[in-house]
Structures are given as C-alpha cells and as structure tokens.
mmCIF file of C-alpha atoms and ligand atoms in Angstrom:
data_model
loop_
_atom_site.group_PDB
_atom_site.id
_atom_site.type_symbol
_atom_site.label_atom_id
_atom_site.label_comp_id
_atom_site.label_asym_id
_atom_site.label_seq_id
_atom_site.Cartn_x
_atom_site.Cartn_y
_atom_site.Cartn_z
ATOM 1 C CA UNK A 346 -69.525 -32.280 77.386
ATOM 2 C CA UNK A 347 -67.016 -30.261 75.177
ATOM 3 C CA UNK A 348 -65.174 -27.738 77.700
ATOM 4 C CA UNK A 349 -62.196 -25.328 77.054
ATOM 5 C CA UNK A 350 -59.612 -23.387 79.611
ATOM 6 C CA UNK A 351 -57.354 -21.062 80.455
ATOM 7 C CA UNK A 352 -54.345 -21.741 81.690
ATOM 8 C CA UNK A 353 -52.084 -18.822 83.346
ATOM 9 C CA UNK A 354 -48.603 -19.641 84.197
ATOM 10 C CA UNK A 355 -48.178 -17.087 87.545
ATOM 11 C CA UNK A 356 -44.497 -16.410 86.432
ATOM 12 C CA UNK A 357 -45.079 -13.086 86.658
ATOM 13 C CA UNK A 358 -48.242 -10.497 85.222
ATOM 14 C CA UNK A 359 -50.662 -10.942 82.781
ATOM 15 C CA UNK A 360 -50.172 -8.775 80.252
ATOM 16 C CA UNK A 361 -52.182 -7.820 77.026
ATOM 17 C CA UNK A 362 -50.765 -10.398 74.885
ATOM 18 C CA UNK A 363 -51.847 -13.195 77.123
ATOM 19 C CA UNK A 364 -55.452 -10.930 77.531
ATOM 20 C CA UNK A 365 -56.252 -11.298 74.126
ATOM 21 C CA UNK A 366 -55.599 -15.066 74.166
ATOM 22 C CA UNK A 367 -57.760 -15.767 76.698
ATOM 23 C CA UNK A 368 -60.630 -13.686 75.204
ATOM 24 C CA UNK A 369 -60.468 -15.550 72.264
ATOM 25 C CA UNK A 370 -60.983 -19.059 73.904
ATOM 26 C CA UNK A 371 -63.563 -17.503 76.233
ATOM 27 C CA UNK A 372 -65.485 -16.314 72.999
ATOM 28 C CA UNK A 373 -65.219 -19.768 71.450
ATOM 29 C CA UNK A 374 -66.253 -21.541 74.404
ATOM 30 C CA UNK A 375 -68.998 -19.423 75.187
ATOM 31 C CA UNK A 376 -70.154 -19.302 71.522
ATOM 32 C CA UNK A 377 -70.482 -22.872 71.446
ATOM 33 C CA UNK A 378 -72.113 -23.447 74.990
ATOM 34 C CA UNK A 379 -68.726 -25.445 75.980
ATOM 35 C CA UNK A 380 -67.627 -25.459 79.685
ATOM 36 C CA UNK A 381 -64.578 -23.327 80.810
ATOM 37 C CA UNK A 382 -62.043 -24.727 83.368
ATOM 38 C CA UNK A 383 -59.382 -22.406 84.906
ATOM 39 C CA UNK A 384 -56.580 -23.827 85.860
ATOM 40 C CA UNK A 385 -53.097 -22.785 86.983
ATOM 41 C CA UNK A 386 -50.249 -23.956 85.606
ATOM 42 C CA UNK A 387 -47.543 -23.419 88.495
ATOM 43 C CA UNK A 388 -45.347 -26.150 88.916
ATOM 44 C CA UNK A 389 -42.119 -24.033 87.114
ATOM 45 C CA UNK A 390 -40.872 -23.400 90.449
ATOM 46 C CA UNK A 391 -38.372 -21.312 91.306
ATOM 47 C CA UNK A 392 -40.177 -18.918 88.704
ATOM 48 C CA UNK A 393 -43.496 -18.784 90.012
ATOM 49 C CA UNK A 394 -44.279 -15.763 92.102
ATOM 50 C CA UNK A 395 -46.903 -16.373 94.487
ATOM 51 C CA UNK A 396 -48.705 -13.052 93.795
ATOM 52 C CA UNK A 397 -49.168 -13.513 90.598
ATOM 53 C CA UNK A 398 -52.001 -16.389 90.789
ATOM 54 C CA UNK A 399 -54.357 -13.697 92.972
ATOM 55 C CA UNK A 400 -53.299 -11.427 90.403
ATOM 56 C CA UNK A 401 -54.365 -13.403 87.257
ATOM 57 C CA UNK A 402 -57.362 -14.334 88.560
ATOM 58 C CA UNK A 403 -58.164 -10.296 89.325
ATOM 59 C CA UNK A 404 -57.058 -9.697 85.427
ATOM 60 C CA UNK A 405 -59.653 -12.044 84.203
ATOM 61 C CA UNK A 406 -62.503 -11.047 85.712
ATOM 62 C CA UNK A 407 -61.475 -7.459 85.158
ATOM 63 C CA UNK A 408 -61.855 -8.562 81.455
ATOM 64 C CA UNK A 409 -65.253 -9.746 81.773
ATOM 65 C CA UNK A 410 -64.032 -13.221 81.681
ATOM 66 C CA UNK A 411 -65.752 -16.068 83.359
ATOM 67 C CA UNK A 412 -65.648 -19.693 83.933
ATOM 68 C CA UNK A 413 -67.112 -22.638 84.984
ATOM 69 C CA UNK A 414 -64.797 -24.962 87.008
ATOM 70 C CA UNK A 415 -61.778 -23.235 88.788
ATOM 71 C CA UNK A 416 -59.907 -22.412 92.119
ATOM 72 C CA UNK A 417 -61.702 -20.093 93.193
ATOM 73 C CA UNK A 418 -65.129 -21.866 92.546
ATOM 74 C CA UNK A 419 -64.072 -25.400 92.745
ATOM 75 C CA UNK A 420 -65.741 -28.009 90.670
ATOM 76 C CA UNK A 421 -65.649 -31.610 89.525
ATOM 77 C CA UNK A 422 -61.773 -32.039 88.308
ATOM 78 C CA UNK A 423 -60.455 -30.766 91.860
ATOM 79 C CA UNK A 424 -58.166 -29.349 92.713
ATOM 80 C CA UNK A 425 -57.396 -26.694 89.474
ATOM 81 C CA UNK A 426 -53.700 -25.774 90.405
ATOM 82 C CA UNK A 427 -51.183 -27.458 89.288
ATOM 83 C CA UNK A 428 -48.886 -27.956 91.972
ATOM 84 C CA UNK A 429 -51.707 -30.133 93.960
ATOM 85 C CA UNK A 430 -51.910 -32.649 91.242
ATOM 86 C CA UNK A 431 -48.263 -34.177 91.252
ATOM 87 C CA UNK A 432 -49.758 -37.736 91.893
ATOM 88 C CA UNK A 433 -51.399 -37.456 88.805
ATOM 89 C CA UNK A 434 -48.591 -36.708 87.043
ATOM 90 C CA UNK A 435 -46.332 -39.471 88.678
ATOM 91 C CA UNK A 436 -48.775 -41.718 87.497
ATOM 92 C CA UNK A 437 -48.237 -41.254 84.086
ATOM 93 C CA UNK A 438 -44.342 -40.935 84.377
ATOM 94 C CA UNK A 439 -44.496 -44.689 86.620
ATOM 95 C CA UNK A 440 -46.543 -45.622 83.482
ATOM 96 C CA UNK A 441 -43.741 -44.136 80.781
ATOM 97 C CA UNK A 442 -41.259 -45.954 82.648
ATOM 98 C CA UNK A 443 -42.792 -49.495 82.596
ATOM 99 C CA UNK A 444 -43.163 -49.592 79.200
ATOM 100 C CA UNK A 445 -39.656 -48.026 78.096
ATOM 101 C CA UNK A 446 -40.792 -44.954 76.719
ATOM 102 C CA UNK A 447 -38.463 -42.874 78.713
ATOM 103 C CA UNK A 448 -35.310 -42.735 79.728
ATOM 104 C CA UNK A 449 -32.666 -41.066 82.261
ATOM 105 C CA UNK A 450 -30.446 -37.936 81.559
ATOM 106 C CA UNK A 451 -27.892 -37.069 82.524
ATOM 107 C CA UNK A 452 -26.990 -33.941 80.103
ATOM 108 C CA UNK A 453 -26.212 -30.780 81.253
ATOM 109 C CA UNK A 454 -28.567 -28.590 83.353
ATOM 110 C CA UNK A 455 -28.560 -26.321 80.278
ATOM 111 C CA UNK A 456 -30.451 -28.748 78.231
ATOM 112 C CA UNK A 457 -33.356 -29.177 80.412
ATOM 113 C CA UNK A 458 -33.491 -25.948 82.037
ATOM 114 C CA UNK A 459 -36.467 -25.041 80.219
ATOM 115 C CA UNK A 460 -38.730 -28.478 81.487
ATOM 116 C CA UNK A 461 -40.995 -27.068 83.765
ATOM 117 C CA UNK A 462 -42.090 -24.210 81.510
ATOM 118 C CA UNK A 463 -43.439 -24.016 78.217
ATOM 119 C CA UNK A 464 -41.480 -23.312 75.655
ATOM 120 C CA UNK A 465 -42.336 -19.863 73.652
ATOM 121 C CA UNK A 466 -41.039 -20.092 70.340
ATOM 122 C CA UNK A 467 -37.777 -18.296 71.561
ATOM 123 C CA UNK A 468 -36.595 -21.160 73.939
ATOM 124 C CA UNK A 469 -37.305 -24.392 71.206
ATOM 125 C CA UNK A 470 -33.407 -25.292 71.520
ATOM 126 C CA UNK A 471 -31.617 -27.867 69.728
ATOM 127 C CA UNK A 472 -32.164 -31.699 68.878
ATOM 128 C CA UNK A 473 -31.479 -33.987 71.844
ATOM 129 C CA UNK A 474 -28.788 -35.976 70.048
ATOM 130 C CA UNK A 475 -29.685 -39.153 72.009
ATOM 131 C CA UNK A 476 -26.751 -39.501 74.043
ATOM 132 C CA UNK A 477 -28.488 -41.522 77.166
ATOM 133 C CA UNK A 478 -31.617 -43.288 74.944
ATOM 134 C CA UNK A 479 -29.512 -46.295 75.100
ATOM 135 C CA UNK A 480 -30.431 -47.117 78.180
ATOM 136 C CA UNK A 481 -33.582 -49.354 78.603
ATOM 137 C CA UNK A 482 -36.094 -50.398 81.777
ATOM 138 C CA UNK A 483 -34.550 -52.574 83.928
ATOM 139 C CA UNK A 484 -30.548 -51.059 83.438
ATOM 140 C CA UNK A 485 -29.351 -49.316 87.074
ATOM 141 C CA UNK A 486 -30.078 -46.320 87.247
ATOM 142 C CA UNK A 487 -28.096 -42.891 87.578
ATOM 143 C CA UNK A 488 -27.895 -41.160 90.995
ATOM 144 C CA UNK A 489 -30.888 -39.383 92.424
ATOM 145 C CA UNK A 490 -31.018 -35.862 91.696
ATOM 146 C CA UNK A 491 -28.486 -36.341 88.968
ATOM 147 C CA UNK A 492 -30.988 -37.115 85.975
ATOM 148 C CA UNK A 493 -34.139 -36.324 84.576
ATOM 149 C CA UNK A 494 -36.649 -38.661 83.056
ATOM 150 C CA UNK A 495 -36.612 -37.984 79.010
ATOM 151 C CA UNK A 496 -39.395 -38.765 76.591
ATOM 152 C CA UNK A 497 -38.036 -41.019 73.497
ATOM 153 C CA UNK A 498 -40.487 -39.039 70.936
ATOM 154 C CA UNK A 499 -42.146 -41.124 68.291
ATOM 155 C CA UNK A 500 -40.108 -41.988 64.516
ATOM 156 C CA UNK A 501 -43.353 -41.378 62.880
ATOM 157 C CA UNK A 502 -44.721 -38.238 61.347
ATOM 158 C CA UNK A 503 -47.457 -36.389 63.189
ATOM 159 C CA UNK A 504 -50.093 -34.804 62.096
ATOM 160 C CA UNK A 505 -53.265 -32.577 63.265
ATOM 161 C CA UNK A 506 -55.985 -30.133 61.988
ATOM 162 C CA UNK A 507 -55.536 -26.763 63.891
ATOM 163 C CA UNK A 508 -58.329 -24.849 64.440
ATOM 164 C CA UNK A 509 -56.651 -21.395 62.746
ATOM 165 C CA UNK A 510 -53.810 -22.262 60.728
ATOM 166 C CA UNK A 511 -55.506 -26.316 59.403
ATOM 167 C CA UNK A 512 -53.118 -28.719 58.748
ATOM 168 C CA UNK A 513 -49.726 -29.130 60.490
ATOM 169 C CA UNK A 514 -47.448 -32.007 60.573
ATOM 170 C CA UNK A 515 -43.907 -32.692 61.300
ATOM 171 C CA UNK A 516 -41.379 -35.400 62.158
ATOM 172 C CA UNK A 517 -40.720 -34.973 66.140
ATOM 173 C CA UNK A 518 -37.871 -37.071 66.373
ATOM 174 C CA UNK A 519 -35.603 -35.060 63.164
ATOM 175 C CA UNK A 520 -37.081 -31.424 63.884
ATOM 176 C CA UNK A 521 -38.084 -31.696 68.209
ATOM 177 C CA UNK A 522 -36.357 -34.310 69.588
ATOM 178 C CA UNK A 523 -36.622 -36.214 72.490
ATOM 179 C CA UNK A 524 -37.705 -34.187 75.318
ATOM 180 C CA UNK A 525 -37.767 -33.878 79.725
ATOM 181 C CA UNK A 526 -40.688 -34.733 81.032
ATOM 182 C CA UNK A 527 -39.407 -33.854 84.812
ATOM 183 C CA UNK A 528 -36.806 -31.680 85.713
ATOM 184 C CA UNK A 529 -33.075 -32.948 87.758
ATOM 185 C CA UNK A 530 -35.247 -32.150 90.730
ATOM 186 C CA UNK A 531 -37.895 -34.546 89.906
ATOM 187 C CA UNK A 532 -40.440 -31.896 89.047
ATOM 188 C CA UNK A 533 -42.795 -32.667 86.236
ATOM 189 C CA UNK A 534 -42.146 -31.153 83.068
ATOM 190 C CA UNK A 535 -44.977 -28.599 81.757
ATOM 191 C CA UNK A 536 -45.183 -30.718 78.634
ATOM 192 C CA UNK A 537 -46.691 -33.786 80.726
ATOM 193 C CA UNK A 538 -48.486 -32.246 83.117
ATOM 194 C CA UNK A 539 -50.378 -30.349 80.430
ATOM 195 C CA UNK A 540 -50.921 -33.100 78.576
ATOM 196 C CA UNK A 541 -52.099 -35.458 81.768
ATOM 197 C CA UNK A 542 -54.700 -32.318 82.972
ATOM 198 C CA UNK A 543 -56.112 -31.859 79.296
ATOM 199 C CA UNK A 544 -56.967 -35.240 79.445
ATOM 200 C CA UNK A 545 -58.362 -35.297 83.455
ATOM 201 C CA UNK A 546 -60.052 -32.136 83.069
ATOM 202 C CA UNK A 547 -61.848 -33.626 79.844
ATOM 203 C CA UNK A 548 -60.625 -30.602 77.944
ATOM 204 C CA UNK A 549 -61.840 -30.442 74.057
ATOM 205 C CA UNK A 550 -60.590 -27.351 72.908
ATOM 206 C CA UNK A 551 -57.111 -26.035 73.679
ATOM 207 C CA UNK A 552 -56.320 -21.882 72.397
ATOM 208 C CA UNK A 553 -52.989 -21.009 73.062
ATOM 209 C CA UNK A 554 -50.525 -18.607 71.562
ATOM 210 C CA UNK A 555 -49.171 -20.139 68.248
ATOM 211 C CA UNK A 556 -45.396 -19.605 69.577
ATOM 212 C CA UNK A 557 -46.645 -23.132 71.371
ATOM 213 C CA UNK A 558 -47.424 -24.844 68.434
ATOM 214 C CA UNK A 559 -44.548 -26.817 67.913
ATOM 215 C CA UNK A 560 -45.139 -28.344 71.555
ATOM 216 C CA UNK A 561 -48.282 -29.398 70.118
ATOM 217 C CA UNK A 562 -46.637 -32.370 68.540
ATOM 218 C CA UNK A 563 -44.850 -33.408 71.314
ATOM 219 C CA UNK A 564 -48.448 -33.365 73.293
ATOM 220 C CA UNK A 565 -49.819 -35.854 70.449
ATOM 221 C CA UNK A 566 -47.187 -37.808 71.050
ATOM 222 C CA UNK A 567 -47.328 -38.258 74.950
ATOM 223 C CA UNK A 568 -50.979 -38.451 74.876
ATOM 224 C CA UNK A 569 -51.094 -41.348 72.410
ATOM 225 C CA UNK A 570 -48.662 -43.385 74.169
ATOM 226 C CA UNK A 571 -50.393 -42.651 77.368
ATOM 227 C CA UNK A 572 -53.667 -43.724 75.395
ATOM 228 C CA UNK A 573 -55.122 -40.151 76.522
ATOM 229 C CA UNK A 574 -57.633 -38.617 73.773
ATOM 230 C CA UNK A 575 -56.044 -35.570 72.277
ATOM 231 C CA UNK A 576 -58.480 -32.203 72.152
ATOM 232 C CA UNK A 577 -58.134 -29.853 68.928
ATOM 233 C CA UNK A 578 -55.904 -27.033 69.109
ATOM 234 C CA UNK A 579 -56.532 -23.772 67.663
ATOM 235 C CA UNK A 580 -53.096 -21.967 67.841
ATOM 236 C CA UNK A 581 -53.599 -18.090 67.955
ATOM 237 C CA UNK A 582 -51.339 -15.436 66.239
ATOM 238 C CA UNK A 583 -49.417 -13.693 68.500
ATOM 239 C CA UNK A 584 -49.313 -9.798 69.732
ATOM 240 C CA UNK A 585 -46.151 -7.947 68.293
ATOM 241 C CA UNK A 586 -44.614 -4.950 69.281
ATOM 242 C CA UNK A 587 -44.027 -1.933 66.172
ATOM 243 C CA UNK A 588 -40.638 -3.569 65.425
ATOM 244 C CA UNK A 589 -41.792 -7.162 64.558
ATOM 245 C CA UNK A 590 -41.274 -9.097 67.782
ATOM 246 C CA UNK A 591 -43.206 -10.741 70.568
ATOM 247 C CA UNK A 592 -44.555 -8.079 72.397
ATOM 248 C CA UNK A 593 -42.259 -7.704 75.948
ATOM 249 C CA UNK A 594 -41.077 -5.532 78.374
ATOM 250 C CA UNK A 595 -39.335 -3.175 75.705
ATOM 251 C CA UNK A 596 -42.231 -2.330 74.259
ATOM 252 C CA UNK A 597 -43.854 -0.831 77.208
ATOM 253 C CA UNK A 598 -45.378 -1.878 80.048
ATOM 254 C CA UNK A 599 -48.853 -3.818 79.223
ATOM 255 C CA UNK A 600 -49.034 -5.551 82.134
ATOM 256 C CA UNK A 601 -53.298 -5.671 82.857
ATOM 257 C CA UNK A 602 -52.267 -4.782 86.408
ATOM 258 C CA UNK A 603 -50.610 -1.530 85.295
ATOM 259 C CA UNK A 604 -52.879 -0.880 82.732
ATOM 260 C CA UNK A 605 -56.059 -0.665 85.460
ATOM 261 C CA UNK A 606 -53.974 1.583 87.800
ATOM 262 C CA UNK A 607 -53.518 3.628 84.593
ATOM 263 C CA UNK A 608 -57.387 4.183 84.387
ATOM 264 C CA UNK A 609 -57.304 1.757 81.300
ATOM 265 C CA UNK A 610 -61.116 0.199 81.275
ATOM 266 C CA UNK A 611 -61.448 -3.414 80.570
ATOM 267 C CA UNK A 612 -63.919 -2.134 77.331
ATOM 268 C CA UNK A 613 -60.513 -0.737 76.247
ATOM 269 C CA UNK A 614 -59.150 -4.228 76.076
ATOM 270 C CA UNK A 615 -61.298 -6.109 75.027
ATOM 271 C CA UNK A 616 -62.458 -3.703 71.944
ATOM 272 C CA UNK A 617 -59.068 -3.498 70.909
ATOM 273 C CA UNK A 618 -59.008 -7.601 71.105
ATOM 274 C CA UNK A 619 -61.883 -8.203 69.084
ATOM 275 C CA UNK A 620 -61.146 -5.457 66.259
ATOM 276 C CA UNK A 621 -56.999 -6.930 65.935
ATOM 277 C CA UNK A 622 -59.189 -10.507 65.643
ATOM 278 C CA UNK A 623 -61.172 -9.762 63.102
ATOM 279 C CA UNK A 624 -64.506 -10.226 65.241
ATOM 280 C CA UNK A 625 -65.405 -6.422 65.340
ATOM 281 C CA UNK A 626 -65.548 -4.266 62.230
ATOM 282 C CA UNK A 627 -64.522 -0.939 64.375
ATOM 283 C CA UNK A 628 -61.977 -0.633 66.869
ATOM 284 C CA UNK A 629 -64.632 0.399 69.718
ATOM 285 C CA UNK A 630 -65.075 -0.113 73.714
ATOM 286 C CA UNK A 631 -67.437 -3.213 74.162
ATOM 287 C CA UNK A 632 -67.600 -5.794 77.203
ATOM 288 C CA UNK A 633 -66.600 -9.377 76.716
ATOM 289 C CA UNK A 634 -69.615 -11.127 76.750
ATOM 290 C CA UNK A 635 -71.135 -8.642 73.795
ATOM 291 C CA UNK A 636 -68.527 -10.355 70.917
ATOM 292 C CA UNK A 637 -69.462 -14.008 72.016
ATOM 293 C CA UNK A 638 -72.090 -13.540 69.351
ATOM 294 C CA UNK A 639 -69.990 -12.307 66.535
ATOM 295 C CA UNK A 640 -67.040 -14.914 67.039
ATOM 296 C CA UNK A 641 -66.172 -17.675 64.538
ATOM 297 C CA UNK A 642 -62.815 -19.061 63.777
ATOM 298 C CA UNK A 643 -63.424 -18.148 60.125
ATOM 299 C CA UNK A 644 -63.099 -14.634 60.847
ATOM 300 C CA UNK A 645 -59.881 -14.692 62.882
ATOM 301 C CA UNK A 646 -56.786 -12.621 61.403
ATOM 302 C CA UNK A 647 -54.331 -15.073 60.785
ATOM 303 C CA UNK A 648 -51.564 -12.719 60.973
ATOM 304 C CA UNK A 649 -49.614 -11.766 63.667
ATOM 305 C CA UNK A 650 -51.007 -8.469 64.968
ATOM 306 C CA UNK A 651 -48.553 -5.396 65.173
ATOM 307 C CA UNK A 652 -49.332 -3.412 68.136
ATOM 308 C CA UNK A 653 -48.715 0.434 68.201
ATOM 309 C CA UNK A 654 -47.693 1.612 71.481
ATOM 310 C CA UNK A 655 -50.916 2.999 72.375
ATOM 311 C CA UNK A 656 -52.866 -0.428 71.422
ATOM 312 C CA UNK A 657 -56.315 1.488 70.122
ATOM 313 C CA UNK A 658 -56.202 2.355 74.108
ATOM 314 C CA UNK A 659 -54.775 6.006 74.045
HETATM 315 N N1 LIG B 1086 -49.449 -22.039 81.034
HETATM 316 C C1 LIG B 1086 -48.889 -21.859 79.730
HETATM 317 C C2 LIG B 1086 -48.402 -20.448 79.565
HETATM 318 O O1 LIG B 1086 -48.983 -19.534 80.137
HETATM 319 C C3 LIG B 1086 -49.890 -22.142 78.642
HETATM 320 C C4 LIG B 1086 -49.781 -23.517 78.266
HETATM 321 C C5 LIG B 1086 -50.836 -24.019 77.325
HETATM 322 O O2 LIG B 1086 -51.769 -23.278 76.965
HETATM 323 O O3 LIG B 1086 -50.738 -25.172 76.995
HETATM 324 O O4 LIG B 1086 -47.439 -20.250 78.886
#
C-alpha cells in the first residue's frame, strides 16, 4: 500500500512554514487513499528539545491533521521516533562499511557539524575535497571518537521526476560531495536515517520543503547502494517573509503554539494554506479535511509564497 508522512524534527516549534508543508502531504495522501505515518525525526541531539515532540504532535491535530501509524497510536513499523531505531540504522552503516562505500574522517568538526540535521538550503556547505577517501576497508582505523563515517557519493549523474518542479538531475560528486552519514560521536546522520526509515516504513510519497531538494540526490544515492526502493518526492515551495527570505524569527513570531494562545483558529491556517497553494480560489477559513477534495499537484503554485505579516490571519 502507497503511504506518505510527516516528519517533525522537535528542534524547537512548529511554525507556519512547516504547517503548510504538512497540509499539503496530508491532502495528497488523503486524496489518494494512501496511509500516513508520523514519525519523529530526533536523533540531532544536543538540538532537540524534549518539549517540542508533545508540542508538534498538539500542532497537528490542532490543524485538523491526522494519521494512520504514529507514536502516539502505534502501528506496524514500531517504534515511530527516531532515536529508538539506531539498530536499524547501524545496520545499514555495518553494511556501507563492508562493501567500501564509506570511509573515516577525520576533518574538522566544522565540516560535519551539520550531520545529524537536515540541511535547509542555507547550511549546503562546500565540496568535501576528498582528503580521507583514500582510505579503503580493511586499512586501521582512526581513533574512536575522532572520525565520522563519510559516504563516497556516486560519479554518475542522478536523476528523478519530482512531483512539483518534474525533472531534476545533477552530478553529486562535482556539485554535493561526499557526505557524513554519522556524526564524531557516532550518531547517525539525518541523511541515512531518513533514507533507512523511508524504506522500513514502506514510504511512497515523500513532501518536504524544496530547500531539501538537493539532499534528495544524496538519498538516491544511499538508497541504491543500500538496494532500498526510492519513493517520489514532491519538493514544496517554501514560505517567505515580505523581504524575500525563508520565513524566521525576524519576521515575526509564527510559531503554531503562539499563534493558538493568540486566539488564531486552525481554519485560519489552513485557509490561508490552501489559497497560497493554489487549492482554494478565495483566501477563506475552512478545516483540513474540506480541501482533500480539491487537491491535485497540478494546481500547486510553484512559486515561493511571500507572506505578509498578517498571513490572510489578521
Ligand atoms: N525532519 C526534517 C525537518 O523537519 C524533514 C526531513 C524530511 O522531510 O526528509 O527538517
């Protein structure tokens, strides 16, 4: 059975960027009778804030959201939080390892700072320049706690149809590089546990923001070395604030939390969501479940959306 999900990283509060997101693949799963899986994506520790999971949970069934398999509800791909599935992951790395495809690093802390989380547009840094891929399975390795395990990212083009903006391809190795798939402290990197759950979870459809979209090849990648089946993406245009950039703290406070204690009403939201994504003609209140009908990935906006600071919610 096709199935989608949402994925909240509990790094701190939901806010109406990540609202509309999740609306979006909640309307396409729902419109096409596909199941939903929540799952929570916590393993960028120290960032996590333990709060926040509770809290994201709240925000989506504020929304009107629902799902299938979760948490909070349980289901067949047990458990749905991250941080409970390491063995998974290890499985895949003990796998990488034995057939050469990564490698240990030694770099600086600065180049794989960003391993356990995914990387919004902002953080893509520069090209590993390859300094420890000359070392191959079998060679001694560095000191524990002193490297992490790096992907060696295919030579090959790659190439998929996304669900909004069709056909993207790209040469990992000249414009990504090769990439951490755990962190100095032997945490796994968001890139392989995403990819690993995806997989497990038997997850079809993946919407996400498109500021991810260049991780997407770097998911191919993994996934076809670990001989996983890939699901389509459909990367989403992001929320901007008035001047042009990803909408953040400067812009206001649009946290859902805040928002709720401000007498917002989830209709709010979600009206606003479905009129900036093309699924409503009007910007009107309306519950979640009512544009489920009216969704097709045909009618999405492909352009960013610019955000006044009232959102349609004033
Ligand atoms: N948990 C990630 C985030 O909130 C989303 C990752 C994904 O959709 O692949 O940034």
């Amino acid at each position: 059975m096709t199935a989608g999900r949402l994925a909240p990283s509990p790094t701190g509060a939901q806010h109406l960027g990540n609202a509309r997101t999740y609306l979006i693949a909640y309307w396409s799963a729902r419109s096409l009778g596909k199941r939903l899986v929540l799952r929570i994506e916590d393993i960028d520790s120290p960032r996590v804030k333990p709060w926040a999971v509770q809290q994201a949970i709240d925000d989506l069934r504020w929304l009107g959201i629902s799902w299938d398999e979760g948490p909070d509800i349980g289901g067949p791909h047990e458990p749905y939080i991250q941080t409970l599935r390491r063995s998974r992951y290890e499985e895949a790395l003990e796998h990488l390892i034995s057939i050469n495809r990564v490698y240990p690093c030694t770099c600086s802390r600065r180049d794989i700072a960003e391993a356990g989380s995914a990387p919004h547009f902002e953080h893509e840094g520069h090209v590993y320049p390859g300094t420890c891929a000359t070392w191959s399975k079998g060679d001694p390795l560095p000191e524990s706690g002193s490297y992490c395990w790096r992907f060696r990212i295919t030579e090959n083009l790659v190439h998929f149809d996304d669900l909004v903006g069709g056909s993207q391809s790209c040469s990992p190795a000249r414009h990504l590089g090769d990439f951490p798939v755990t962190q100095k402290s032997g945490n796994i990197s968001y890139h392989l546990a995403v990819v690993c759950d995806d997989h497990s979870m038997g997850i079809t459809e993946v919407v996400r923001g498109d500021d991810l979209l260049p991780s997407t090849f770097r998911h191919l990648d993994l996934a076809t070395v670990i001989g996983m089946t890939p699901p389509q993406y459909a990367h989403v245009p992001l929320v901007l604030g008035p001047d042009g950039r990803r909408l953040a703290k400067r812009h206001g406070d649009t946290r859902l939390a805040t928002l709720r204690q401000r007498g917002i009403t989830p209709e709010q939201i979600v009206g606003w969501a479905a009129h900036s994504a093309g699924f409503i003609d009007d910007l009107q209140r309306c519950q979640a479940d009512d544009v489920i009908e009216s969704f097709s990935w045909d009618k999405l906006h492909r352009q960013p959306v610019i955000a006044d600071d009232t959102f349609g919610l004033s």
